[in-house]
Amino acid sequence: MTVKTNTLGLVGGLSLLMAGAAWAEEPVDFYSYKITKTWDDVDPKIQAATRVNSFGCYAGCHRPSLEGVTDTVLPLLEGYDAQYMFDQWVDTDNRRKSGMSSEMKLFVYNNTIEEMEAIALYFAGQDRKWDPKPEVVASDSYARGQAIYDKDCKICHGDQGASEDPRYPHIKGQMPAYLFGQMVAYADYSRNTRDAAKMVPFARMYDEDDYKDIVAYLSGMFYKEAPKGEYITGIGMPAPKGFKMPDSGQIQNFTDDFGEDSDYIKNPLSYTVSESGLTTLDNNTQLMWERDSSRFWVDPVEARDYCEALELDGYTDWRVPLVKEAASIADLGDFRPAADTEAFLNMPRGSSGIWIFPVSDHPDHAWHVGFPDGHTMGQHSASTKLVRCVRADGGAAYHNNDFADNGDGTVSDRLTGLLWQQNIDYVRRNWDDALNHCQNLDYAGRTDWRSPNLKELMSIVNYNKQAPSIDETFFPNTPAELFFWSNSTHVAGPVHGFRPLLDRKKDQSEELMDRRGVHDSQKWMVDFQLGGAYGAIREFQAWTRCVTYDD
Amino acid sequence: MKNTFASIRALSWPALIIVAIIFGAVGLALALPASQTLRSLSKNEYCASCHTMEPVAETFAHSSHGGNNDSGFVADCVSCHIPKSNVVEELWVKGTSGARHLWGEYVTGITELDYDRLHDMRTEYVYDSGCLSCHKDIEPRAIAAAKQSDPSPADWTHAIAFEKKDTDSDWACSSCHIDIAHPGLKWNLIDRKYDALREAAAGGNN
């Protein structure tokens, strides 16, 4: 197998980890893989690529140990045994569901075994910093934690968590919120990695107050609870009157084959800014948006409170957007930000995004749409993002579908006006084949099928449930494993992805509109384990569900 | 045998109940240790003969107890899945579980194991007494560990397990030891599920 090295260079963003070689192996191969190499055995070329890839882990989410941040719910990656890290990584797909683990799924599929092995070996060779805070060391909590630890944990995890036995993870100096979250997850069985069972009974011996003490002893820091709140779920909220499904905004061409996003223009993005200039009406969805964003960084609880207190153009019923609502204003034909900058001021352009509800598969796992490119991902509620409030008359929301099973293998959604293929063929194919498969599909007496664009594909996600995050009465046996292809392309692509930025869509040259020669652009897909929307290289093997206009 | 059983699916409800009773009896009869037929029916091939059992048998072959070890030793399925206590309990479990499998396979038409459900209830059908009938040294080592200054993690952990396992199923052998017999079973089942769906889709069921 060949491993394509990353050509991106040292630039931030998620795409870094995703630009590797295609996923070739079966899940079972990942599951039983045993690392026999050392870092020194790794091909120097792969070593170099791995060092670059490790920045992808950092840029995306994890913090480098050296940075010495005081808390993150995500683990520091340095200092684990390589096999342990590899197995944990593999098990984040559909098995390890503690905290934010499900968010790692993409990176299981977007890396080959060799790449994962090299990354695991690389981090195993890095030191984890140990820098306990004096006031913590002097505290009663620390002393209580030490007593528990020495009695019931030390035998496996070693002195103060500095394990030297590869079977038991090195937990000294790990992040407090991460450690705390893992103890809770073992105790409630949601961390069910292959070796978790040996840890579960020990976690269940103690309660959350004990965990705080243990965490103080192991990390040298106090655990701080993440902001917790009641958020809207979207359940039962009616659709806005006159709702129309907006296009993705993508008008550029990326392939000679017919069937990509820009081949289907139906409801172009269209907005009306109010006289005061403070609000923006989406003429398609009929949602009214705060034209500016919060302009300061908030956690989800603060986001909720900010919107509740907002008064604009005489309206007071502002709220945090739901997932599909925020995704609906993305302009997939634009980049950094992927939104109309006239209609929406101060849209975050960096890797951050705006908060959206409901929460994902964990109370602290809140969604956001990232507006460099329009991706939908989860983040921990202890992090901060911007918020952009929304409202609609009659407490309406774009969240719930209006499905009808037509009894012929198709499902109509009377909300979006789309007709869906109910039973997919369970064949995994690359992006180009997915386009062609739908174009050539003869199903339920129709031949006008196509691959859905990203917004359309997200429209059938049910964000109130997981694994699969879709209504199974209408779409039975939808795989929560892997991803589903859309026909949309990541418009920036690795070539133009970072600096210098592309021209805005409205100013783009003909050359930028016709990008059929650019092979490396990632393609958008949706995960039906949780409902996230990410890009992957076009060779990736994903599922396909075709769609057509219901008219 | 399979064809005979397959035809049962077409039977009416009262008939099914009678069939169930017969199977219950057959299950019990099958459990009689003295009978020669029975011995062979307790063999792993018998357990693997059902479609539903294929994935467990397949993963078993890759496990430390299924031959993937230095000596080529292969444990019997029943050595873990039937208790080694007294004849009455053994017979009861064999009879009821045997009947449940037949019932599941041929009557309710279970075609795949529900891993997550069965995993969560594993301590109910994996018997500590079975493990201990082979691993005879575990308990004495665990008792001795209490007196040692530097016990191994295994002995130290087992000492707690013996103290608690009768009242708390978190400390049963199979609570901690999952991958000893069917490693990768979850993925195996997932792969099979999509293979079957793919075949069905290709067969023209829409």
CSV table of C-alpha atoms in Angstrom, one decimal, chain A residues 278-544:
chain,number,residue,atom,x,y,z
A,278,LEU,CA,-29.9,44.6,12.2
A,279,THR,CA,-31.6,41.5,11.0
A,280,THR,CA,-31.6,39.3,7.9
A,281,LEU,CA,-34.5,37.3,6.5
A,282,ASP,CA,-33.7,34.2,4.7
A,283,ASN,CA,-36.1,34.3,1.8
A,284,ASN,CA,-36.0,30.6,1.4
A,285,THR,CA,-36.3,29.2,4.9
A,286,GLN,CA,-38.2,32.3,6.2
A,287,LEU,CA,-36.0,32.3,9.3
A,288,MET,CA,-35.0,35.7,10.6
A,289,TRP,CA,-31.4,36.0,11.7
A,290,GLU,CA,-29.4,38.3,13.8
A,291,ARG,CA,-27.3,40.0,11.1
A,292,ASP,CA,-24.3,40.5,13.3
A,293,SER,CA,-23.0,37.8,15.6
A,294,SER,CA,-22.3,38.0,19.3
A,295,ARG,CA,-18.9,39.5,18.7
A,296,PHE,CA,-17.6,37.9,21.9
A,297,TRP,CA,-16.9,34.3,22.7
A,298,VAL,CA,-19.4,32.4,24.7
A,299,ASP,CA,-20.0,28.9,26.0
A,300,PRO,CA,-23.4,27.3,25.1
A,301,VAL,CA,-25.0,28.5,28.3
A,302,GLU,CA,-23.9,32.0,27.7
A,303,ALA,CA,-25.0,31.7,24.1
A,304,ARG,CA,-28.5,30.7,25.2
A,305,ASP,CA,-28.7,33.6,27.6
A,306,TYR,CA,-27.4,36.0,25.1
A,307,CYS,CA,-30.1,35.2,22.6
A,308,GLU,CA,-32.8,35.2,25.3
A,309,ALA,CA,-31.9,38.7,26.2
A,310,LEU,CA,-31.6,40.0,22.6
A,311,GLU,CA,-34.1,42.5,21.2
A,312,LEU,CA,-33.7,43.5,17.6
A,313,ASP,CA,-36.2,45.2,15.2
A,314,GLY,CA,-38.8,44.8,18.0
A,315,TYR,CA,-38.5,41.1,18.2
A,316,THR,CA,-37.7,39.4,21.5
A,317,ASP,CA,-38.2,35.7,20.7
A,318,TRP,CA,-34.5,35.1,19.7
A,319,ARG,CA,-32.9,31.8,20.3
A,320,VAL,CA,-29.8,29.8,19.5
A,321,PRO,CA,-30.2,28.2,16.0
A,322,LEU,CA,-30.7,24.4,15.6
A,323,VAL,CA,-28.3,22.4,13.6
A,324,LYS,CA,-30.0,22.4,10.2
A,325,GLU,CA,-30.8,26.1,10.6
A,326,ALA,CA,-27.2,27.1,11.0
A,327,ALA,CA,-26.1,24.8,8.2
A,328,SER,CA,-28.8,26.3,5.9
A,329,ILE,CA,-27.1,29.6,5.8
A,330,ALA,CA,-23.8,28.2,4.8
A,331,ASP,CA,-22.7,29.1,1.3
A,332,LEU,CA,-20.8,26.1,0.0
A,333,GLY,CA,-19.6,28.1,-2.9
A,334,ASP,CA,-17.7,30.5,-0.7
A,335,PHE,CA,-14.9,30.0,1.9
A,336,ARG,CA,-13.6,31.8,5.0
A,337,PRO,CA,-16.3,32.5,5.6
A,338,ALA,CA,-18.6,30.1,3.8
A,339,ALA,CA,-21.5,32.6,4.0
A,340,ASP,CA,-22.9,35.7,2.4
A,341,THR,CA,-20.9,38.5,4.1
A,342,GLU,CA,-23.5,41.1,3.2
A,343,ALA,CA,-26.3,39.2,4.8
A,344,PHE,CA,-24.2,38.0,7.7
A,345,LEU,CA,-21.7,40.3,9.3
A,346,ASN,CA,-18.8,39.1,11.5
A,347,MET,CA,-19.1,35.5,10.5
A,348,PRO,CA,-16.3,33.6,12.2
A,349,ARG,CA,-13.7,32.7,9.5
A,350,GLY,CA,-11.2,30.7,11.5
A,351,SER,CA,-11.6,27.1,12.6
A,352,SER,CA,-14.2,28.1,15.1
A,353,GLY,CA,-17.9,28.5,14.5
A,354,ILE,CA,-21.3,29.3,16.0
A,355,TRP,CA,-23.1,27.2,18.6
A,356,ILE,CA,-26.1,25.3,17.6
A,357,PHE,CA,-28.5,23.0,19.5
A,358,PRO,CA,-29.5,20.3,20.5
A,359,VAL,CA,-26.6,18.7,22.2
A,360,SER,CA,-25.1,15.6,20.7
A,361,ASP,CA,-24.5,12.2,22.3
A,362,HIS,CA,-23.3,13.6,25.6
A,363,PRO,CA,-24.7,16.5,27.7
A,364,ASP,CA,-21.4,18.3,27.3
A,365,HIS,CA,-21.1,17.6,23.6
A,366,ALA,CA,-22.6,20.6,21.8
A,367,TRP,CA,-22.7,21.1,18.1
A,368,HIS,CA,-21.4,24.0,16.1
A,369,VAL,CA,-21.2,24.9,12.4
A,370,GLY,CA,-17.7,26.0,11.5
A,371,PHE,CA,-17.9,28.8,8.9
A,372,PRO,CA,-14.5,28.6,7.3
A,373,ASP,CA,-16.1,26.0,5.1
A,374,GLY,CA,-19.6,25.1,6.6
A,375,HIS,CA,-18.7,21.9,8.5
A,376,THR,CA,-20.9,20.6,11.3
A,377,MET,CA,-19.1,19.1,14.3
A,378,GLY,CA,-19.4,18.7,18.0
A,379,GLN,CA,-17.3,20.5,20.6
A,380,HIS,CA,-17.2,20.4,24.3
A,381,SER,CA,-19.4,22.9,26.1
A,382,ALA,CA,-16.4,24.2,28.0
A,383,SER,CA,-15.0,25.7,24.8
A,384,THR,CA,-16.2,29.1,23.5
A,385,LYS,CA,-17.6,30.1,20.2
A,386,LEU,CA,-19.7,32.9,18.7
A,387,VAL,CA,-23.4,32.8,18.6
A,388,ARG,CA,-25.8,34.1,16.0
A,389,CYS,CA,-29.4,34.2,17.1
A,390,VAL,CA,-32.4,33.3,15.0
A,391,ARG,CA,-36.2,33.5,15.3
A,392,ALA,CA,-39.3,32.7,13.2
A,393,ASP,CA,-43.0,33.7,13.6
A,394,GLY,CA,-45.0,31.3,15.6
A,395,GLY,CA,-42.0,29.7,17.3
A,396,ALA,CA,-41.2,27.9,14.1
A,397,ALA,CA,-37.9,26.2,13.4
A,398,TYR,CA,-36.2,24.3,10.6
A,399,HIS,CA,-35.7,21.0,12.5
A,400,ASN,CA,-38.5,18.5,12.0
A,401,ASN,CA,-39.2,16.7,8.8
A,402,ASP,CA,-42.6,15.9,7.3
A,403,PHE,CA,-42.0,12.4,6.0
A,404,ALA,CA,-44.4,10.2,4.2
A,405,ASP,CA,-43.6,6.6,3.3
A,406,ASN,CA,-44.9,6.2,-0.3
A,407,GLY,CA,-44.9,2.4,0.0
A,408,ASP,CA,-42.8,1.9,-3.1
A,409,GLY,CA,-39.4,2.2,-1.6
A,410,THR,CA,-39.4,6.0,-1.6
A,411,VAL,CA,-40.0,8.6,1.2
A,412,SER,CA,-41.3,12.0,0.5
A,413,ASP,CA,-40.4,14.9,2.7
A,414,ARG,CA,-43.2,17.4,2.4
A,415,LEU,CA,-41.1,20.0,4.1
A,416,THR,CA,-38.2,20.1,1.7
A,417,GLY,CA,-40.0,18.9,-1.4
A,418,LEU,CA,-37.5,16.0,-1.8
A,419,LEU,CA,-38.1,12.4,-2.6
A,420,TRP,CA,-35.7,10.0,-1.1
A,421,GLN,CA,-34.5,6.5,-1.9
A,422,GLN,CA,-35.6,4.6,1.1
A,423,ASN,CA,-33.5,1.4,0.7
A,424,ILE,CA,-29.9,2.0,-0.2
A,425,ASP,CA,-27.9,-0.8,-1.9
A,426,TYR,CA,-25.2,-1.0,0.9
A,427,VAL,CA,-22.4,-0.7,-1.7
A,428,ARG,CA,-19.5,1.5,-0.7
A,429,ARG,CA,-18.1,3.6,-3.5
A,430,ASN,CA,-16.0,6.6,-4.1
A,431,TRP,CA,-17.4,10.0,-4.7
A,432,ASP,CA,-17.4,9.9,-8.5
A,433,ASP,CA,-19.0,6.4,-8.6
A,434,ALA,CA,-21.6,7.7,-6.1
A,435,LEU,CA,-22.6,10.5,-8.5
A,436,ASN,CA,-22.8,8.1,-11.4
A,437,HIS,CA,-24.6,5.5,-9.4
A,438,CYS,CA,-27.5,7.9,-8.7
A,439,GLN,CA,-27.5,9.3,-12.2
A,440,ASN,CA,-27.9,5.8,-13.6
A,441,LEU,CA,-30.2,4.5,-10.9
A,442,ASP,CA,-33.5,2.9,-12.0
A,443,TYR,CA,-35.4,2.6,-8.7
A,444,ALA,CA,-39.1,2.7,-7.8
A,445,GLY,CA,-40.0,3.3,-11.4
A,446,ARG,CA,-38.0,6.5,-11.6
A,447,THR,CA,-34.7,7.3,-13.3
A,448,ASP,CA,-34.3,11.0,-12.3
A,449,TRP,CA,-32.2,10.2,-9.2
A,450,ARG,CA,-29.2,12.2,-8.2
A,451,SER,CA,-26.8,12.4,-5.3
A,452,PRO,CA,-28.1,14.9,-2.7
A,453,ASN,CA,-26.2,18.1,-1.9
A,454,LEU,CA,-24.9,18.6,1.6
A,455,LYS,CA,-27.8,20.6,2.9
A,456,GLU,CA,-30.3,18.1,1.4
A,457,LEU,CA,-28.4,15.2,3.0
A,458,MET,CA,-28.4,16.9,6.4
A,459,SER,CA,-32.1,17.6,6.1
A,460,ILE,CA,-32.9,14.0,6.8
A,461,VAL,CA,-30.7,13.8,9.9
A,462,ASN,CA,-32.6,13.5,13.2
A,463,TYR,CA,-30.5,15.4,15.6
A,464,ASN,CA,-32.5,14.2,18.6
A,465,LYS,CA,-31.2,10.7,18.3
A,466,GLN,CA,-27.9,8.8,17.6
A,467,ALA,CA,-26.6,5.7,15.9
A,468,PRO,CA,-28.3,6.1,13.6
A,469,SER,CA,-29.2,9.7,13.7
A,470,ILE,CA,-32.2,9.3,11.3
A,471,ASP,CA,-35.8,8.3,11.7
A,472,GLU,CA,-35.6,4.5,11.3
A,473,THR,CA,-39.4,4.1,10.6
A,474,PHE,CA,-38.8,5.8,7.3
A,475,PHE,CA,-35.1,4.9,6.7
A,476,PRO,CA,-34.6,1.4,8.2
A,477,ASN,CA,-31.2,-0.1,8.5
A,478,THR,CA,-29.3,3.1,7.9
A,479,PRO,CA,-25.7,2.5,8.7
A,480,ALA,CA,-24.3,4.5,11.6
A,481,GLU,CA,-21.0,3.2,10.5
A,482,LEU,CA,-19.0,5.1,7.9
A,483,PHE,CA,-20.5,8.1,6.1
A,484,PHE,CA,-22.9,9.0,3.3
A,485,TRP,CA,-21.7,11.0,0.2
A,486,SER,CA,-23.2,14.3,-0.8
A,487,ASN,CA,-22.7,15.7,-4.3
A,488,SER,CA,-21.0,18.8,-2.9
A,489,THR,CA,-17.4,19.6,-3.0
A,490,HIS,CA,-15.2,21.4,-0.4
A,491,VAL,CA,-14.9,24.5,-2.5
A,492,ALA,CA,-11.6,25.7,-1.3
A,493,GLY,CA,-9.8,22.4,-1.8
A,494,PRO,CA,-6.3,21.8,-0.6
A,495,VAL,CA,-4.8,23.9,-3.3
A,496,HIS,CA,-6.6,27.1,-2.4
A,497,GLY,CA,-7.6,26.0,1.1
A,498,PHE,CA,-5.5,28.4,3.0
A,499,ARG,CA,-3.6,31.5,2.2
A,500,PRO,CA,-3.9,33.3,-0.1
A,501,LEU,CA,-7.7,33.2,0.2
A,502,LEU,CA,-9.8,32.8,-2.9
A,503,ASP,CA,-11.7,35.7,-4.2
A,504,ARG,CA,-15.3,35.9,-2.9
A,505,LYS,CA,-17.6,33.8,-5.0
A,506,LYS,CA,-19.2,36.8,-6.7
A,507,ASP,CA,-15.8,38.0,-7.9
A,508,GLN,CA,-14.4,34.7,-8.9
A,509,SER,CA,-12.9,34.3,-12.3
A,510,GLU,CA,-14.1,31.8,-14.9
A,511,GLU,CA,-11.0,29.8,-14.0
A,512,LEU,CA,-12.1,29.5,-10.4
A,513,MET,CA,-15.6,28.6,-11.4
A,514,ASP,CA,-14.3,25.8,-13.5
A,515,ARG,CA,-12.2,23.6,-11.3
A,516,ARG,CA,-12.6,20.3,-13.1
A,517,GLY,CA,-8.8,20.0,-13.3
A,518,VAL,CA,-8.4,20.1,-9.6
A,519,HIS,CA,-8.5,16.6,-8.4
A,520,ASP,CA,-7.7,17.0,-4.7
A,521,SER,CA,-10.7,18.9,-3.5
A,522,GLN,CA,-12.5,17.1,-0.7
A,523,LYS,CA,-16.1,16.1,-1.0
A,524,TRP,CA,-18.7,16.6,1.7
A,525,MET,CA,-20.3,13.7,3.5
A,526,VAL,CA,-22.6,13.2,6.5
A,527,ASP,CA,-22.2,10.8,9.4
A,528,PHE,CA,-25.4,9.1,10.5
A,529,GLN,CA,-23.9,8.0,13.8
A,530,LEU,CA,-24.3,11.6,15.1
A,531,GLY,CA,-25.1,13.8,12.1
A,532,GLY,CA,-21.8,15.6,11.6
A,533,ALA,CA,-20.8,16.9,8.2
A,534,TYR,CA,-17.2,16.7,7.0
A,535,GLY,CA,-15.1,16.5,3.9
A,536,ALA,CA,-13.1,13.5,2.7
A,537,ILE,CA,-11.0,12.8,-0.3
A,538,ARG,CA,-13.0,11.6,-3.3
A,539,GLU,CA,-11.4,8.1,-3.2
A,540,PHE,CA,-13.0,7.4,0.2
A,541,GLN,CA,-15.5,4.6,0.2
A,542,ALA,CA,-18.8,5.7,1.6
A,543,TRP,CA,-22.5,4.9,1.3
A,544,THR,CA,-24.9,6.5,-1.2
